Amino acid sequence: MADGVAFIPLFIDNDYRSGDVTFEFRNPYTGQVAGIAASATSQDCKDAIESAGRAFVKWEHSPLEQRRNIFLKAADLLESPEFKDVIISAMRAETAMIEEMTVHNIEDAAMFMRKVAGMTNQLKGETFSSTVSGGHVVAQRRAKGVILSIAPWNAPVYLTVRAVGVAILCGNTVVLKCSEYSPWSQFVVARIFHGAGLPSGVLNFISMDSKDAPALTAEMIAHPLVRAINFTGSDRVGRIIAAEAAKYLKPCIFELGGKAAAVVLDDADVAQAARAVVSSGMYHSGQLCMSTERLIVQRAVSEQLIKEVTQLVKGLKAGDPRTDSTAQLSALFTENAAKSVISMMSEAVAEGAQVILGDLQRQGAIVQPHLLTGVTPGMRLWKRESFGPVITIAVVDTVDEAVDLANSTEYSLAASLWTKDINKALDVSGRIRSGMTNVNGPTFHIEPLRENAGLGCVGGNH
């Protein structure tokens, strides 16, 4: 770091590369340069893939105990002051993350590393008699090869660990392409794995200017050594990646955002539901794929619920916690993101929606919390992920109406259902098309499956 500005190199084949081309990343509050990152060239990308290809030959056959120990050590390093303090500074500088979210990010990432380490006992085969007399079948779990992993900015430590962790544990090698908005945080994750003893080439880190990303990503997908793609991000980019991968029949694992609905039935605990809706809707200023963006409530309890939600949201303020002690929510990650959120709300109001709380304004990248009603399935604010501190409220008469509204979206990642009736809970949750539906809990929560947890894609996707 020079003059308070971080420099982030590439990390390829156990070597740090400064590169001839760089790009800047900026602080969302001030707009000032938070750091400079090396921008990978086409040759850098090829070198990273080929390094991963060479490393795969040995890593595929590495002892499971070695892999487990690396992950356990990496978790310890992540929580050590040496790395924890750097990551917290990085996330604040890059994405305006508040302290609570930075701690959550690190703790969840370390926990995930330890859970992955414990998955080594699942990497086993099976044997059984063949249908051919006298024959025997041996089935083994085998690694694919080089995985291209692309992780986003909004939870840069946890989602980077998730993007590379299971693949590496299973014997694959990885080329990690970071977000152009959070190269510092994601680079530190690569450093941690290296410090934990991960062999050369098993994890290669590349960053690149956004203007170069479409062409270079397509080149990497096309490379014969890349066997699969793991991407978390927008559905728009996901469609592009899927189309590129389809040219070469390469499998993809996607998580492409969400438009989570909280369905509150007329027998729900309204006070608890209100707290969960607000916490999941406003945490990290709504910049989470499992954020509660839609609140669907039966009419009998709607007045009370709307009153309690409004009161809770009134107590929240967006701003810079470093200079404003009353601010609990951060800025959005860019001014363009703030413009997009305001545009979606303004468009909905022009089409007939009503603002319960909020001013439809922004101050740079800062958007204050908003509540809207009268938002219908035909409106963009209903259909598209806002990724901002916005909750829309719909009042219905029947359970069937609530289910229909919850399902009137292209997204299917997370939902919640509030009821005191166990029979309703089982019936209605089974009718909501969501990868996970939390009963009497927030949408921002996920439980890993006990068997094969993370070895494939767990949870719903767009």
Short mmCIF file of C-alpha atoms in Angstrom, two decimals:
data_model
loop_
_atom_site.label_atom_id
_atom_site.label_comp_id
_atom_site.label_asym_id
_atom_site.label_seq_id
_atom_site.Cartn_x
_atom_site.Cartn_y
_atom_site.Cartn_z
CA MET A 1 0.00 0.00 0.00
CA ALA A 2 1.32 3.41 -0.99
CA ASP A 3 -0.11 6.79 0.05
CA GLY A 4 -3.13 5.02 1.62
CA VAL A 5 -4.07 3.32 -1.65
CA ALA A 6 -3.85 -0.46 -1.90
CA PHE A 7 -2.27 -2.15 -4.92
CA ILE A 8 -3.67 -5.58 -5.81
CA PRO A 9 -1.56 -7.84 -8.06
CA LEU A 10 -2.53 -11.00 -9.89
CA PHE A 11 -1.52 -14.29 -8.29
CA ILE A 12 -0.62 -16.92 -10.88
CA ASP A 13 1.42 -20.08 -10.39
CA ASN A 14 2.61 -18.95 -6.97
CA ASP A 15 3.82 -15.65 -8.40
CA TYR A 16 2.57 -12.09 -7.88
CA ARG A 17 2.19 -10.16 -11.13
CA SER A 18 1.89 -6.39 -11.20
CA GLY A 19 0.91 -6.29 -14.86
CA ASP A 20 1.31 -3.53 -17.42
CA VAL A 21 -2.34 -2.44 -17.22
CA THR A 22 -4.27 -1.47 -14.09
CA PHE A 23 -7.71 -0.21 -13.06
CA GLU A 24 -9.01 1.75 -10.10
CA PHE A 25 -11.67 0.78 -7.58
CA ARG A 26 -13.38 3.47 -5.51
CA ASN A 27 -14.95 4.05 -2.12
CA PRO A 28 -18.76 4.29 -2.46
CA TYR A 29 -19.04 7.12 0.11
CA THR A 30 -16.34 9.46 -1.13
CA GLY A 31 -15.87 8.37 -4.73
CA GLN A 32 -12.14 8.52 -4.08
CA VAL A 33 -9.74 5.83 -5.24
CA ALA A 34 -9.56 3.06 -2.64
CA GLY A 35 -7.03 1.02 -4.58
CA ILE A 36 -5.48 0.03 -7.87
CA ALA A 37 -5.55 -3.50 -9.23
CA ALA A 38 -3.63 -5.24 -11.96
CA SER A 39 -5.80 -5.92 -14.98
CA ALA A 40 -5.23 -9.36 -16.46
CA THR A 41 -4.38 -9.75 -20.12
CA SER A 42 -5.37 -12.62 -22.37
CA GLN A 43 -1.95 -14.19 -21.74
CA ASP A 44 -2.37 -13.82 -17.97
CA CYS A 45 -5.67 -15.69 -18.17
CA LYS A 46 -4.12 -18.48 -20.24
CA ASP A 47 -1.19 -18.71 -17.83
CA ALA A 48 -3.57 -19.00 -14.87
CA ILE A 49 -5.56 -21.78 -16.53
CA GLU A 50 -2.47 -23.68 -17.60
CA SER A 51 -0.97 -23.35 -14.12
CA ALA A 52 -4.17 -24.82 -12.69
CA GLY A 53 -4.04 -27.58 -15.29
CA ARG A 54 -0.50 -28.57 -14.29
CA ALA A 55 -1.35 -28.47 -10.59
CA PHE A 56 -4.41 -30.66 -11.09
CA VAL A 57 -2.28 -33.67 -12.03
CA LYS A 58 -0.95 -33.93 -8.47
CA TRP A 59 -3.67 -32.21 -6.49
CA GLU A 60 -6.33 -34.65 -7.70
CA HIS A 61 -4.44 -37.43 -5.92
CA SER A 62 -3.42 -35.46 -2.82
CA PRO A 63 -4.26 -37.04 0.56
CA LEU A 64 -7.61 -35.98 1.98
CA GLU A 65 -5.91 -35.29 5.29
CA GLN A 66 -3.66 -32.74 3.58
CA ARG A 67 -6.68 -30.98 2.07
CA ARG A 68 -8.53 -30.96 5.39
CA ASN A 69 -5.57 -29.53 7.27
CA ILE A 70 -5.15 -26.73 4.72
CA PHE A 71 -8.76 -25.66 5.16
CA LEU A 72 -8.55 -25.77 8.94
CA LYS A 73 -5.40 -23.67 8.89
CA ALA A 74 -6.95 -21.24 6.41
CA ALA A 75 -9.91 -20.74 8.75
CA ASP A 76 -7.54 -19.95 11.60
CA LEU A 77 -5.59 -17.50 9.45
CA LEU A 78 -8.77 -15.78 8.32
CA GLU A 79 -9.68 -15.07 11.94
CA SER A 80 -6.17 -14.01 12.93
CA PRO A 81 -5.50 -10.27 13.44
CA GLU A 82 -2.93 -10.36 10.62
CA PHE A 83 -5.61 -11.01 8.02
CA LYS A 84 -8.88 -10.10 9.75
CA ASP A 85 -7.94 -6.45 10.19
CA VAL A 86 -6.80 -6.15 6.57
CA ILE A 87 -10.01 -7.72 5.27
CA ILE A 88 -12.19 -5.45 7.37
CA SER A 89 -10.34 -2.39 6.06
CA ALA A 90 -10.64 -3.69 2.52
CA MET A 91 -14.38 -4.35 2.68
CA ARG A 92 -15.05 -0.93 4.19
CA ALA A 93 -12.94 0.79 1.54
CA GLU A 94 -14.33 -1.14 -1.44
CA THR A 95 -17.99 -1.71 -0.66
CA ALA A 96 -18.85 0.65 2.26
CA MET A 97 -19.63 -2.38 4.41
CA ILE A 98 -20.69 -1.65 7.98
CA GLU A 99 -18.82 -3.28 10.86
CA GLU A 100 -21.52 -5.83 11.67
CA MET A 101 -21.52 -7.11 8.10
CA THR A 102 -17.72 -7.29 7.92
CA VAL A 103 -17.63 -9.45 11.05
CA HIS A 104 -20.50 -11.60 9.75
CA ASN A 105 -18.66 -12.05 6.45
CA ILE A 106 -15.47 -13.24 8.13
CA GLU A 107 -17.16 -15.48 10.70
CA ASP A 108 -19.34 -17.17 8.08
CA ALA A 109 -16.37 -17.69 5.78
CA ALA A 110 -14.28 -19.27 8.54
CA MET A 111 -17.20 -21.49 9.55
CA PHE A 112 -17.67 -22.54 5.92
CA MET A 113 -13.97 -23.42 5.63
CA ARG A 114 -14.24 -25.68 8.68
CA LYS A 115 -17.42 -27.30 7.36
CA VAL A 116 -15.71 -27.95 4.04
CA ALA A 117 -12.76 -29.49 5.88
CA GLY A 118 -15.22 -31.89 7.51
CA MET A 119 -16.58 -32.99 4.14
CA THR A 120 -13.53 -35.13 3.43
CA ASN A 121 -15.36 -38.14 4.85
CA GLN A 122 -17.94 -37.77 2.08
CA LEU A 123 -15.32 -38.12 -0.65
CA LYS A 124 -15.63 -41.86 -0.88
CA GLY A 125 -16.90 -44.32 -3.41
CA GLU A 126 -19.02 -47.42 -3.22
CA THR A 127 -18.85 -50.97 -4.46
CA PHE A 128 -21.62 -53.38 -5.38
CA SER A 129 -22.31 -56.46 -7.46
CA SER A 130 -22.63 -56.08 -11.20
CA THR A 131 -25.64 -57.15 -13.23
CA VAL A 132 -23.14 -59.38 -15.03
CA SER A 133 -22.59 -62.63 -13.20
CA GLY A 134 -19.27 -62.64 -11.36
CA GLY A 135 -18.69 -58.94 -12.02
CA HIS A 136 -18.20 -56.15 -9.50
CA VAL A 137 -18.74 -52.40 -9.81
CA VAL A 138 -16.52 -49.78 -8.17
CA ALA A 139 -17.89 -46.21 -8.21
CA GLN A 140 -15.61 -43.33 -7.26
CA ARG A 141 -15.99 -39.60 -6.79
CA ARG A 142 -13.51 -37.91 -9.11
CA ALA A 143 -12.54 -34.29 -9.58
CA LYS A 144 -13.48 -32.52 -12.83
CA GLY A 145 -10.27 -30.55 -13.44
CA VAL A 146 -9.89 -26.79 -13.74
CA ILE A 147 -12.87 -24.77 -12.49
CA LEU A 148 -13.43 -21.13 -13.44
CA SER A 149 -14.96 -19.46 -10.37
CA ILE A 150 -16.43 -15.96 -10.55
CA ALA A 151 -17.41 -14.43 -7.20
CA PRO A 152 -19.25 -11.14 -6.51
CA TRP A 153 -18.58 -8.09 -4.36
CA ASN A 154 -21.50 -7.98 -1.92
CA ALA A 155 -20.14 -10.60 0.51
CA PRO A 156 -16.65 -10.80 -0.98
CA VAL A 157 -14.97 -13.00 1.61
CA TYR A 158 -17.70 -15.56 2.24
CA LEU A 159 -18.79 -15.83 -1.39
CA THR A 160 -15.17 -16.16 -2.57
CA VAL A 161 -14.54 -18.96 -0.08
CA ARG A 162 -17.77 -20.61 -1.21
CA ALA A 163 -16.82 -20.23 -4.87
CA VAL A 164 -13.48 -22.00 -4.52
CA GLY A 165 -13.68 -24.08 -1.34
CA VAL A 166 -15.67 -27.16 -2.26
CA ALA A 167 -14.06 -27.37 -5.69
CA ILE A 168 -10.58 -27.40 -4.18
CA LEU A 169 -11.47 -29.88 -1.43
CA CYS A 170 -12.84 -32.27 -4.06
CA GLY A 171 -9.48 -32.28 -5.88
CA ASN A 172 -10.15 -29.64 -8.52
CA THR A 173 -7.98 -26.63 -9.20
CA VAL A 174 -9.41 -23.13 -9.59
CA VAL A 175 -8.95 -19.91 -11.47
CA LEU A 176 -10.71 -17.25 -9.42
CA LYS A 177 -11.93 -14.16 -11.24
CA CYS A 178 -12.79 -11.50 -8.68
CA SER A 179 -15.27 -8.66 -8.94
CA GLU A 180 -13.82 -5.41 -10.22
CA TYR A 181 -15.46 -3.73 -7.21
CA SER A 182 -13.77 -5.85 -4.52
CA PRO A 183 -10.38 -7.12 -5.72
CA TRP A 184 -8.67 -6.28 -2.42
CA SER A 185 -10.91 -8.41 -0.19
CA GLN A 186 -10.91 -11.32 -2.61
CA PHE A 187 -7.16 -11.19 -3.13
CA VAL A 188 -6.64 -11.58 0.62
CA VAL A 189 -8.63 -14.84 0.48
CA ALA A 190 -6.19 -16.18 -2.12
CA ARG A 191 -3.28 -15.09 0.09
CA ILE A 192 -4.80 -16.94 3.04
CA PHE A 193 -5.10 -20.20 1.14
CA HIS A 194 -1.52 -19.81 -0.05
CA GLY A 195 -0.40 -19.13 3.52
CA ALA A 196 -2.26 -22.23 4.69
CA GLY A 197 -0.11 -24.41 2.43
CA LEU A 198 -2.14 -24.75 -0.75
CA PRO A 199 0.30 -25.93 -3.45
CA SER A 200 1.32 -23.75 -6.37
CA GLY A 201 -1.29 -23.49 -9.11
CA VAL A 202 -4.20 -24.98 -7.17
CA LEU A 203 -5.72 -21.50 -6.75
CA ASN A 204 -4.90 -18.69 -9.17
CA PHE A 205 -6.30 -15.19 -8.69
CA ILE A 206 -7.03 -12.75 -11.50
CA SER A 207 -8.65 -9.33 -11.59
CA MET A 208 -9.54 -7.34 -14.68
CA ASP A 209 -11.00 -4.04 -15.82
CA SER A 210 -14.75 -4.31 -16.44
CA LYS A 211 -14.33 -3.24 -20.05
CA ASP A 212 -12.09 -6.26 -20.71
CA ALA A 213 -14.14 -8.78 -18.75
CA PRO A 214 -16.65 -9.93 -21.43
CA ALA A 215 -14.02 -10.91 -24.00
CA LEU A 216 -11.56 -12.40 -21.52
CA THR A 217 -14.24 -14.38 -19.68
CA ALA A 218 -15.40 -15.84 -22.98
CA GLU A 219 -11.81 -16.82 -23.77
CA MET A 220 -11.43 -18.56 -20.42
CA ILE A 221 -14.69 -20.46 -20.80
CA ALA A 222 -13.52 -21.63 -24.22
CA HIS A 223 -10.16 -22.88 -22.97
CA PRO A 224 -10.04 -26.70 -23.24
CA LEU A 225 -8.65 -27.13 -19.73
CA VAL A 226 -11.61 -25.34 -18.09
CA ARG A 227 -14.12 -28.07 -17.28
CA ALA A 228 -16.85 -26.18 -15.40
CA ILE A 229 -17.92 -22.66 -14.42
CA ASN A 230 -19.14 -21.46 -11.03
CA PHE A 231 -20.78 -18.02 -11.09
CA THR A 232 -22.66 -15.93 -8.54
CA GLY A 233 -24.08 -12.67 -9.80
CA SER A 234 -26.84 -11.16 -11.89
CA ASP A 235 -29.13 -13.18 -14.13
CA ARG A 236 -28.18 -10.90 -17.02
CA VAL A 237 -24.51 -11.90 -16.83
CA GLY A 238 -25.48 -15.47 -15.97
CA ARG A 239 -27.34 -15.81 -19.26
CA ILE A 240 -24.26 -14.61 -21.15
CA ILE A 241 -21.99 -17.06 -19.33
CA ALA A 242 -24.48 -19.90 -19.88
CA ALA A 243 -24.59 -19.16 -23.60
CA GLU A 244 -20.80 -19.18 -23.84
CA ALA A 245 -20.51 -22.41 -21.84
CA ALA A 246 -23.21 -24.04 -23.97
CA LYS A 247 -21.01 -23.65 -27.05
CA TYR A 248 -18.60 -26.15 -25.49
CA LEU A 249 -21.16 -28.20 -23.49
CA LYS A 250 -19.54 -27.15 -20.21
CA PRO A 251 -21.60 -27.40 -17.02
CA CYS A 252 -22.30 -24.35 -14.88
CA ILE A 253 -23.28 -23.81 -11.26
CA PHE A 254 -25.19 -20.55 -10.86
CA GLU A 255 -26.69 -18.43 -8.14
CA LEU A 256 -28.35 -15.54 -9.91
CA GLY A 257 -29.94 -13.31 -7.31
CA GLY A 258 -33.35 -13.32 -5.70
CA LYS A 259 -36.59 -11.50 -5.07
CA ALA A 260 -37.44 -13.13 -1.76
CA ALA A 261 -41.02 -13.03 -0.54
CA ALA A 262 -42.09 -13.12 3.10
CA VAL A 263 -45.62 -14.53 3.28
CA VAL A 264 -47.43 -13.65 6.51
CA LEU A 265 -50.69 -15.51 7.17
CA ASP A 266 -53.46 -14.25 9.42
CA ASP A 267 -52.45 -16.45 12.38
CA ALA A 268 -48.80 -15.34 12.42
CA ASP A 269 -46.86 -13.82 15.28
CA VAL A 270 -46.95 -10.32 13.80
CA ALA A 271 -44.28 -8.78 16.03
CA GLN A 272 -41.73 -11.48 15.24
CA ALA A 273 -42.60 -11.42 11.54
CA ALA A 274 -42.11 -7.64 11.42
CA ARG A 275 -38.66 -7.86 12.99
CA ALA A 276 -37.58 -10.64 10.61
CA VAL A 277 -38.89 -8.85 7.53
CA VAL A 278 -37.09 -5.62 8.40
CA SER A 279 -33.82 -7.31 9.35
CA SER A 280 -33.73 -9.40 6.16
CA GLY A 281 -34.94 -6.54 3.98
CA MET A 282 -32.58 -3.87 5.26
CA TYR A 283 -29.44 -5.75 6.29
CA HIS A 284 -26.44 -4.62 4.19
CA SER A 285 -28.84 -2.04 2.69
CA GLY A 286 -30.70 -4.83 0.88
CA GLN A 287 -27.63 -5.87 -1.10
CA LEU A 288 -28.05 -9.61 -0.51
CA CYS A 289 -29.51 -12.28 -2.74
CA MET A 290 -31.78 -13.46 0.12
CA SER A 291 -33.01 -9.99 1.11
CA THR A 292 -36.76 -9.74 1.77
CA GLU A 293 -37.89 -7.58 -1.13
CA ARG A 294 -41.58 -8.53 -1.14
CA LEU A 295 -43.90 -8.70 1.88
CA ILE A 296 -47.19 -10.49 1.19
CA VAL A 297 -49.66 -10.38 4.07
CA GLN A 298 -53.24 -11.52 4.66
CA ARG A 299 -55.67 -8.67 5.22
CA ALA A 300 -56.70 -9.61 8.77
CA VAL A 301 -53.23 -8.77 10.14
CA SER A 302 -52.07 -6.35 7.45
CA GLU A 303 -52.78 -3.12 9.31
CA GLN A 304 -50.90 -4.24 12.41
CA LEU A 305 -47.99 -5.68 10.43
CA ILE A 306 -47.58 -2.63 8.20
CA LYS A 307 -47.66 -0.39 11.27
CA GLU A 308 -44.95 -2.42 13.05
CA VAL A 309 -42.75 -2.74 9.95
CA THR A 310 -43.03 0.99 9.30
CA GLN A 311 -42.12 1.82 12.88
CA LEU A 312 -39.05 -0.41 12.77
CA VAL A 313 -37.86 0.95 9.43
CA LYS A 314 -38.32 4.53 10.65
CA GLY A 315 -35.62 3.78 13.19
CA LEU A 316 -33.07 2.99 10.48
CA LYS A 317 -30.85 5.48 8.70
CA ALA A 318 -28.39 5.08 5.85
CA GLY A 319 -25.12 6.97 5.92
CA ASP A 320 -21.45 6.67 6.73
CA PRO A 321 -21.13 5.14 10.23
CA ARG A 322 -17.55 6.44 10.43
CA THR A 323 -18.80 10.04 10.48
CA ASP A 324 -22.44 9.59 11.52
CA SER A 325 -23.01 7.58 14.68
CA THR A 326 -26.76 7.41 13.98
CA ALA A 327 -26.33 5.56 10.67
CA GLN A 328 -26.98 1.81 10.75
CA LEU A 329 -27.10 1.17 6.99
CA SER A 330 -24.33 1.67 4.46
CA ALA A 331 -24.26 3.34 1.09
CA LEU A 332 -24.94 1.19 -1.95
CA PHE A 333 -21.85 -0.08 -3.70
CA THR A 334 -21.92 2.51 -6.51
CA GLU A 335 -23.79 5.68 -7.41
CA ASN A 336 -25.17 3.87 -10.47
CA ALA A 337 -26.68 1.25 -8.17
CA ALA A 338 -28.37 4.03 -6.19
CA LYS A 339 -29.67 5.61 -9.40
CA SER A 340 -31.10 2.25 -10.48
CA VAL A 341 -32.95 1.72 -7.18
CA ILE A 342 -34.46 5.23 -7.28
CA SER A 343 -35.43 4.74 -10.93
CA MET A 344 -37.25 1.47 -10.18
CA MET A 345 -39.21 3.04 -7.32
CA SER A 346 -40.06 6.21 -9.24
CA GLU A 347 -41.24 4.15 -12.17
CA ALA A 348 -43.49 2.10 -9.85
CA VAL A 349 -44.98 5.24 -8.33
CA ALA A 350 -45.69 6.61 -11.79
CA GLU A 351 -47.56 3.36 -12.51
CA GLY A 352 -49.73 3.62 -9.41
CA ALA A 353 -47.68 2.44 -6.41
CA GLN A 354 -47.71 4.44 -3.18
CA VAL A 355 -44.76 5.33 -0.94
CA ILE A 356 -45.37 4.54 2.74
CA LEU A 357 -41.90 5.61 3.83
CA GLY A 358 -39.00 7.21 1.96
CA ASP A 359 -38.25 10.24 -0.19
CA LEU A 360 -37.34 8.72 -3.59
CA GLN A 361 -34.04 10.60 -3.38
CA ARG A 362 -30.38 9.69 -3.08
CA GLN A 363 -27.28 11.43 -1.79
CA GLY A 364 -24.50 10.02 -3.95
CA ALA A 365 -24.62 6.28 -3.33
CA ILE A 366 -26.75 6.62 -0.18
CA VAL A 367 -30.42 5.62 -0.40
CA GLN A 368 -32.61 5.82 2.70
CA PRO A 369 -34.93 2.88 3.55
CA HIS A 370 -38.17 2.74 1.57
CA LEU A 371 -41.52 0.97 1.95
CA LEU A 372 -44.00 0.88 -0.93
CA THR A 373 -47.45 -0.57 -1.42
CA GLY A 374 -49.51 -1.03 -4.57
CA VAL A 375 -46.58 -2.58 -6.44
CA THR A 376 -48.02 -5.22 -8.80
CA PRO A 377 -46.49 -8.14 -10.75
CA GLY A 378 -46.40 -6.14 -13.99
CA MET A 379 -44.10 -3.49 -12.55
CA ARG A 380 -40.31 -3.63 -12.84
CA LEU A 381 -39.94 -3.14 -9.07
CA TRP A 382 -41.94 -6.34 -8.55
CA LYS A 383 -40.19 -8.34 -11.25
CA ARG A 384 -36.54 -7.35 -10.88
CA GLU A 385 -34.12 -7.58 -7.99
CA SER A 386 -33.64 -4.05 -6.64
CA PHE A 387 -30.56 -4.74 -4.45
CA GLY A 388 -31.43 -1.76 -2.29
CA PRO A 389 -33.14 -0.91 1.03
CA VAL A 390 -36.63 -1.37 -0.42
CA ILE A 391 -39.55 -3.56 0.68
CA THR A 392 -42.79 -3.70 -1.30
CA ILE A 393 -45.99 -4.70 0.52
CA ALA A 394 -48.97 -6.54 -0.98
CA VAL A 395 -52.19 -7.28 0.93
CA VAL A 396 -54.25 -10.36 -0.02
CA ASP A 397 -57.41 -12.05 1.21
CA THR A 398 -56.66 -15.73 0.77
CA VAL A 399 -53.76 -18.13 1.16
CA ASP A 400 -54.05 -19.04 -2.53
CA GLU A 401 -53.62 -15.39 -3.50
CA ALA A 402 -50.53 -15.18 -1.28
CA VAL A 403 -48.98 -18.25 -2.88
CA ASP A 404 -49.74 -16.99 -6.39
CA LEU A 405 -48.09 -13.64 -5.65
CA ALA A 406 -45.07 -15.29 -4.02
CA ASN A 407 -44.62 -17.38 -7.16
CA SER A 408 -45.14 -14.51 -9.61
CA THR A 409 -41.42 -14.00 -10.17
CA GLU A 410 -38.61 -15.50 -12.23
CA TYR A 411 -36.45 -15.79 -9.11
CA SER A 412 -36.62 -18.80 -6.79
CA LEU A 413 -33.82 -18.58 -4.24
CA ALA A 414 -35.39 -17.87 -0.84
CA ALA A 415 -38.70 -17.19 0.89
CA SER A 416 -40.22 -17.17 4.35
CA LEU A 417 -43.63 -18.17 5.67
CA TRP A 418 -45.23 -17.03 8.92
CA THR A 419 -47.94 -19.11 10.58
CA LYS A 420 -48.61 -20.83 13.91
CA ASP A 421 -50.36 -23.77 12.23
CA ILE A 422 -47.99 -26.66 11.48
CA ASN A 423 -50.34 -28.07 8.84
CA LYS A 424 -50.49 -24.72 7.04
CA ALA A 425 -46.71 -24.45 7.33
CA LEU A 426 -46.15 -27.78 5.59
CA ASP A 427 -48.86 -27.22 2.99
CA VAL A 428 -48.11 -23.63 2.01
CA SER A 429 -44.31 -23.87 2.14
CA GLY A 430 -44.54 -26.81 -0.25
CA ARG A 431 -46.50 -24.67 -2.72
CA ILE A 432 -44.04 -21.77 -2.71
CA ARG A 433 -41.53 -22.28 -5.51
CA SER A 434 -38.33 -21.50 -3.68
CA GLY A 435 -35.06 -23.29 -3.11
CA MET A 436 -35.55 -22.70 0.60
CA THR A 437 -38.57 -21.50 2.54
CA ASN A 438 -37.92 -20.64 6.17
CA VAL A 439 -40.98 -21.12 8.37
CA ASN A 440 -41.26 -18.46 11.09
CA GLY A 441 -37.80 -17.20 10.27
CA PRO A 442 -36.05 -14.63 8.07
CA THR A 443 -35.38 -15.07 4.36
CA PHE A 444 -31.72 -14.29 5.07
CA HIS A 445 -30.87 -17.72 6.46
CA ILE A 446 -29.73 -21.01 4.98
CA GLU A 447 -29.11 -24.45 6.45
CA PRO A 448 -26.43 -26.63 4.82
CA LEU A 449 -27.61 -30.13 4.00
CA ARG A 450 -25.98 -32.86 6.06
CA GLU A 451 -25.27 -35.10 3.10
CA ASN A 452 -23.29 -33.82 0.13
CA ALA A 453 -23.50 -30.30 1.52
CA GLY A 454 -21.93 -28.00 -1.03
CA LEU A 455 -20.60 -30.81 -3.23
CA GLY A 456 -23.11 -29.68 -5.80
CA CYS A 457 -25.36 -26.65 -5.93
CA VAL A 458 -27.56 -26.43 -2.84
CA GLY A 459 -30.52 -24.07 -2.85
CA GLY A 460 -32.67 -22.51 -5.52
CA ASN A 461 -31.43 -20.45 -8.41
CA HIS A 462 -32.91 -18.04 -10.91
#
